Tab-separated table of C-alpha atoms in Angstrom:
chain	number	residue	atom	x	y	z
A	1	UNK	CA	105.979	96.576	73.777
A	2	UNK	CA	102.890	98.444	75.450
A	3	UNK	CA	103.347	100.584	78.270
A	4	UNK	CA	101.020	102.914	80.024
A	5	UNK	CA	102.608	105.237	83.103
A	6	UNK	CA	101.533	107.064	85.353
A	7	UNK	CA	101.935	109.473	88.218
A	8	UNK	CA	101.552	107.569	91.310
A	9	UNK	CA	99.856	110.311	93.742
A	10	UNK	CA	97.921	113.756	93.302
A	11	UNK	CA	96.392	115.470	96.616
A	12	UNK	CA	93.742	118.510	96.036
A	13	UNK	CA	91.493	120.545	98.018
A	14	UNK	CA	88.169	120.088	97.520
A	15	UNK	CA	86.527	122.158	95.113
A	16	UNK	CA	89.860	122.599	92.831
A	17	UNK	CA	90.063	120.524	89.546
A	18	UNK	CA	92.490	117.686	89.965
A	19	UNK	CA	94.627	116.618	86.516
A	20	UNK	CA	95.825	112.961	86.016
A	21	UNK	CA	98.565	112.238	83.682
A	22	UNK	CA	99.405	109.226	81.653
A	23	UNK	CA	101.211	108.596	78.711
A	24	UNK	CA	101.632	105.625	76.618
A	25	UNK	CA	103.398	104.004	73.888
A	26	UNK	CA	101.324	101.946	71.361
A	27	UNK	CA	100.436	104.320	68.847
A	28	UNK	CA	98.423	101.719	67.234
A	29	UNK	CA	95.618	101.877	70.555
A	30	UNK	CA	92.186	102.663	69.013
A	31	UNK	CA	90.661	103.422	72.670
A	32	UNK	CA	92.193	105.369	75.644
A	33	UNK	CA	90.587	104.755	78.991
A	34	UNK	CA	89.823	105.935	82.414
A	35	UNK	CA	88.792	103.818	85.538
A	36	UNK	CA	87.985	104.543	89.064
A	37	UNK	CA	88.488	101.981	91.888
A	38	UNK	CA	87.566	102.179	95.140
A	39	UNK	CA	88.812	100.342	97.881
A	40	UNK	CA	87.837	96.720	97.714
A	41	UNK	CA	85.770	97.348	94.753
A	42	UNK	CA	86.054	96.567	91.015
A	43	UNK	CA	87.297	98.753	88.097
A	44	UNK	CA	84.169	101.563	87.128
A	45	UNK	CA	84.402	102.670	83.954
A	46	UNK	CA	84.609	106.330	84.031
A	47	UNK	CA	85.371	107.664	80.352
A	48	UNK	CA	86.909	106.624	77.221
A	49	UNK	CA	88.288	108.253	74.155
A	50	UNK	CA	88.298	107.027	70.359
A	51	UNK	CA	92.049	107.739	69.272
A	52	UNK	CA	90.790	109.990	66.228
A	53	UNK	CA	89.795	112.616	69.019
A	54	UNK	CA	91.696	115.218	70.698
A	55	UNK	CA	88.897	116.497	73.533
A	56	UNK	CA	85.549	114.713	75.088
A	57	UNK	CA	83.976	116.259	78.232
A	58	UNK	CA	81.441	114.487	79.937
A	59	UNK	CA	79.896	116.855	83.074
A	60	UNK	CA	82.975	117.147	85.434
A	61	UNK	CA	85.265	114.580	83.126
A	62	UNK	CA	87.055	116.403	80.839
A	63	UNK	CA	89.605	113.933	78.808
A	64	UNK	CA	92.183	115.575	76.501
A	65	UNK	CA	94.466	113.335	73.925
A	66	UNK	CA	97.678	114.034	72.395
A	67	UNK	CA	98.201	111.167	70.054
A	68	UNK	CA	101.467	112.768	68.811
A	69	UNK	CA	103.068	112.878	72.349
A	70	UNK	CA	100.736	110.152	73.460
A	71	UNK	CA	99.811	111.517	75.950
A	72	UNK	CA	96.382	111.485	77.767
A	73	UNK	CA	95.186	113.657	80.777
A	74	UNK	CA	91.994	113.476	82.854
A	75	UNK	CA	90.813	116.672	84.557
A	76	UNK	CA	88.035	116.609	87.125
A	77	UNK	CA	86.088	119.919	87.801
A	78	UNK	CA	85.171	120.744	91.577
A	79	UNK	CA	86.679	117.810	92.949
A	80	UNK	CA	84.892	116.070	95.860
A	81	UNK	CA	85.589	113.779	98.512
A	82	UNK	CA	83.616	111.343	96.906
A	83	UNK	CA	86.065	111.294	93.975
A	84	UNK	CA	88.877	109.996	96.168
A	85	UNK	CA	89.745	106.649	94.947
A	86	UNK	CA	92.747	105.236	92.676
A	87	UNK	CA	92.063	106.286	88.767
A	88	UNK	CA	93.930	103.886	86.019
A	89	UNK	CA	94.728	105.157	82.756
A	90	UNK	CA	94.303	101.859	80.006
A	91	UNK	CA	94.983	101.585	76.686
A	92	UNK	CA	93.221	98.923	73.996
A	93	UNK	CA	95.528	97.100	72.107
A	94	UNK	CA	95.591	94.487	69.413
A	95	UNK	CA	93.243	91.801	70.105
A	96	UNK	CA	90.975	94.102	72.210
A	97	UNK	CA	93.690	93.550	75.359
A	98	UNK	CA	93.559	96.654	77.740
A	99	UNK	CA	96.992	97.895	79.120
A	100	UNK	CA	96.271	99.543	82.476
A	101	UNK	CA	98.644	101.958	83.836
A	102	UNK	CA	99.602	101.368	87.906
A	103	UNK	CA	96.688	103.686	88.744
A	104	UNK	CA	96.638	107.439	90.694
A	105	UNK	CA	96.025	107.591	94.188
A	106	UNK	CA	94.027	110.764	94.122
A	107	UNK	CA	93.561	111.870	97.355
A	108	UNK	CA	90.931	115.098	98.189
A	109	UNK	CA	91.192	117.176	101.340
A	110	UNK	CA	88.222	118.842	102.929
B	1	UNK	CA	74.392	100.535	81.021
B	2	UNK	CA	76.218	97.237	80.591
B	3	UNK	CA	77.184	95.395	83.829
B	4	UNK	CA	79.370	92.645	84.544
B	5	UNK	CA	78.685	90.739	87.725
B	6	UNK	CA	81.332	88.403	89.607
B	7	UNK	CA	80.840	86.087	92.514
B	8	UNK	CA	81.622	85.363	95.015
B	9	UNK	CA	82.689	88.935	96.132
B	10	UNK	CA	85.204	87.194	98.602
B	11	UNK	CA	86.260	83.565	99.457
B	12	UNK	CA	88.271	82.142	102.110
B	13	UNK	CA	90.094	78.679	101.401
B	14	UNK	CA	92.426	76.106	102.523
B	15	UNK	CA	95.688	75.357	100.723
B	16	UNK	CA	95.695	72.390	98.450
B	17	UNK	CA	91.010	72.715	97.808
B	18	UNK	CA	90.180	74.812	94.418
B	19	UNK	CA	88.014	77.725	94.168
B	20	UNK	CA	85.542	78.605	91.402
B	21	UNK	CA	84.723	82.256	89.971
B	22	UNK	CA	81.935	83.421	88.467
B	23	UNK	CA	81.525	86.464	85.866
B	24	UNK	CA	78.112	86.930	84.216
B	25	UNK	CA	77.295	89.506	81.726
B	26	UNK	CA	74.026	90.441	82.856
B	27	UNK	CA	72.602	92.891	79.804
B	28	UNK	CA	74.779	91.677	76.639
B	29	UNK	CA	76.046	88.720	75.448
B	30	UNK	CA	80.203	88.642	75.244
B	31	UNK	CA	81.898	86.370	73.038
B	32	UNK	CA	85.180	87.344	74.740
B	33	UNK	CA	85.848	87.985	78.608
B	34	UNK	CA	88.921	88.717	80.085
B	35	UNK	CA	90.188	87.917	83.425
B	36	UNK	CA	92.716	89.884	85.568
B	37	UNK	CA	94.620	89.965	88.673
B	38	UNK	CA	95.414	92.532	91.061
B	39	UNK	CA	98.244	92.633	93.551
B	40	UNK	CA	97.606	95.312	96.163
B	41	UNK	CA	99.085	98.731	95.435
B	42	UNK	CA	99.517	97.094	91.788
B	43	UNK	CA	98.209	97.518	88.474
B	44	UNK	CA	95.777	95.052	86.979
B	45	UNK	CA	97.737	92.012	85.084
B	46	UNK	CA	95.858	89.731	82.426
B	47	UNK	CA	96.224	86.455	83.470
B	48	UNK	CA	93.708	85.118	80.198
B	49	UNK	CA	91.096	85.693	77.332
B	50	UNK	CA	88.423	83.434	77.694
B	51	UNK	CA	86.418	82.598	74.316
B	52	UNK	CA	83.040	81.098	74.492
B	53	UNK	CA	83.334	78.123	72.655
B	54	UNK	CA	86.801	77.751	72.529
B	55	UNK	CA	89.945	77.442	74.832
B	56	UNK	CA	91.375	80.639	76.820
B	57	UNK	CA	94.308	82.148	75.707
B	58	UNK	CA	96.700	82.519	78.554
B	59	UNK	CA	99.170	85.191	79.439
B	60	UNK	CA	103.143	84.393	79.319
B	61	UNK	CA	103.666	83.139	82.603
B	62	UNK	CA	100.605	82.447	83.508
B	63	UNK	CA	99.891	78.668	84.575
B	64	UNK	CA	97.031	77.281	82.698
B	65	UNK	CA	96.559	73.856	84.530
B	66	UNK	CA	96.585	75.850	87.938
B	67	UNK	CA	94.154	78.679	86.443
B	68	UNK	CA	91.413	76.591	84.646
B	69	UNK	CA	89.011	78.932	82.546
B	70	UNK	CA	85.991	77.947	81.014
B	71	UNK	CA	83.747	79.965	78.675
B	72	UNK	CA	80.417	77.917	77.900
B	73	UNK	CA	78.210	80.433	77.017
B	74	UNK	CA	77.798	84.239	75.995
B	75	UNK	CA	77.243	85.392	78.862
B	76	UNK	CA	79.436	83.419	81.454
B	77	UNK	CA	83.174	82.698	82.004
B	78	UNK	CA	84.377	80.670	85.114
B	79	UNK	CA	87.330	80.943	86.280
B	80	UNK	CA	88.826	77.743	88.768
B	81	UNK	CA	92.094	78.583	90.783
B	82	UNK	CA	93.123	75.162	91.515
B	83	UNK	CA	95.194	73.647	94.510
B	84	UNK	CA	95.101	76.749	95.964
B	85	UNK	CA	98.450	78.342	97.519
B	86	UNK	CA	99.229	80.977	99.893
B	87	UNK	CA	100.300	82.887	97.066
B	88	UNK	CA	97.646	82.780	94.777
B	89	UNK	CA	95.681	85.333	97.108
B	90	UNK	CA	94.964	88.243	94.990
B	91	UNK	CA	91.951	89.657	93.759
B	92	UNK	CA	90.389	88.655	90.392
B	93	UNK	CA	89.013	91.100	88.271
B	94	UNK	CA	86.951	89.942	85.053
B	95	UNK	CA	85.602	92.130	82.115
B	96	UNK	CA	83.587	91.792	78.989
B	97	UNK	CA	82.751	93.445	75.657
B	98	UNK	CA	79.023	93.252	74.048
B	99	UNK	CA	79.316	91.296	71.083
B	100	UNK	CA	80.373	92.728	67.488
B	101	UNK	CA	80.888	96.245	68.961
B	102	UNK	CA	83.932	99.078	69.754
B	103	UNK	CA	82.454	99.479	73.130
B	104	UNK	CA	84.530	99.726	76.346
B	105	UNK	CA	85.079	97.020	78.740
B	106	UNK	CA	83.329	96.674	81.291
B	107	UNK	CA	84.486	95.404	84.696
B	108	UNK	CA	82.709	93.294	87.579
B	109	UNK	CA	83.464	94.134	91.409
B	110	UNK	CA	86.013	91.673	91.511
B	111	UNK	CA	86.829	88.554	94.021
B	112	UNK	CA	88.647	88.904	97.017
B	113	UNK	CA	90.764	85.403	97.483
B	114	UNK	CA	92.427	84.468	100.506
B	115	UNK	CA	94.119	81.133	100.928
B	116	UNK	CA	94.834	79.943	104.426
């Protein structure tokens, strides 16, 4: 079946890039996704990737795919305080279903 | 940008009265919406694809009498937790897709539901 995991916590300075892991297992996803969610908020979509694409960078969102290890990373350059928030890693599956990893808590320190 | 808009943002209830959600797509019409559910700390679980039109398909598990979803137009899904229990306080998360397109989903701010 579909699976998405990720690591459950990452801590940076600010000003350091921060890296988020996930992998997954449905080779078959056409889309790989990132969200951000804040606390008590809903799911902002933050990037996504078509699966026929190994790189996409979008300002301080850089999103790098390795369908053959399925494996999917999201770096963010000069992290900020602002950026702390939980990040879920989603893949789309038949039917248009997204599979949402349990979500980083990405915590920044001033 | 597309945007997805739920209401109410929160609810309070008593056990045993039924609560309705709202989730609008405000910019694009969406033949398809999904609904979610978050436990805290948790990942997001689909509870049900609504179809306008048509009935929702529901989730293994998932109790269809209890979580009543109705789709009657492109740009609105409702979503009716009914005889609300203690347990069914979570908080709902819907999404859509524009119409006859590979674009992402898009999320609303989700409802906050707490039964007393």
């Amino acid at each position: 079946g579909e699976d998405v995991e990720q690591s459950l916590f990452l801590s940076v300075r600010e000003g350091d890039s921060s890296v988020i892991n996930c992998t997954y297992t449905d080779s078959s996803s056409t889309y790989l996704y990132w969200y951000k969610q804040e606390p008590g908020a809903g799911l902002q979509l933050l990037t996504y990737i078509f699966s026929n694409m190994d790189m996409k960078q979008d300002q301080r969102l850089t999103v790098l795919l390795n369908k053959k290890d399925k494996h999917l990373s999201l770096r963010i350059a000069d992290t900020q305080t602002g950026d702390s928030a939980i990040y879920f890693c989603a893949e789309s599956t038949k039917g248009n279903k997204l599979v949402f990893g349990a979500g980083t808590i990405l915590r920044v320190k001033s | 940008g597309a945007v997805v808009s739920q209401h109410p943002s929160r609810v309070i209830c008593k056990s045993g009265t039924s609560v309705k959600i709202e989730c609008r797509s405000l910019d694009f019409q969406a033949t398809t919406m999904f609904w979610y559910r978050q436990f805290p700390k948790k990942s997001l679980m689909l509870m049900a694809t609504s179809n306008e039109g048509s009935k929702a398909t529901y989730e293994q598990g998932v109790e269809k009498d209890k979580f009543l979803i109705n789709h009657a137009s492109l740009t609105l899904s409702t979503l009716t937790v009914t005889s609300a229990h203690p347990e069914d306080s979570s908080f709902y998360i819907c999404s859509a897709r524009a119409v006859g397109t590979d674009s992402p989903l898009h999320f609303g701010n989700g409802t906050r539901l707490t039964v007393t």
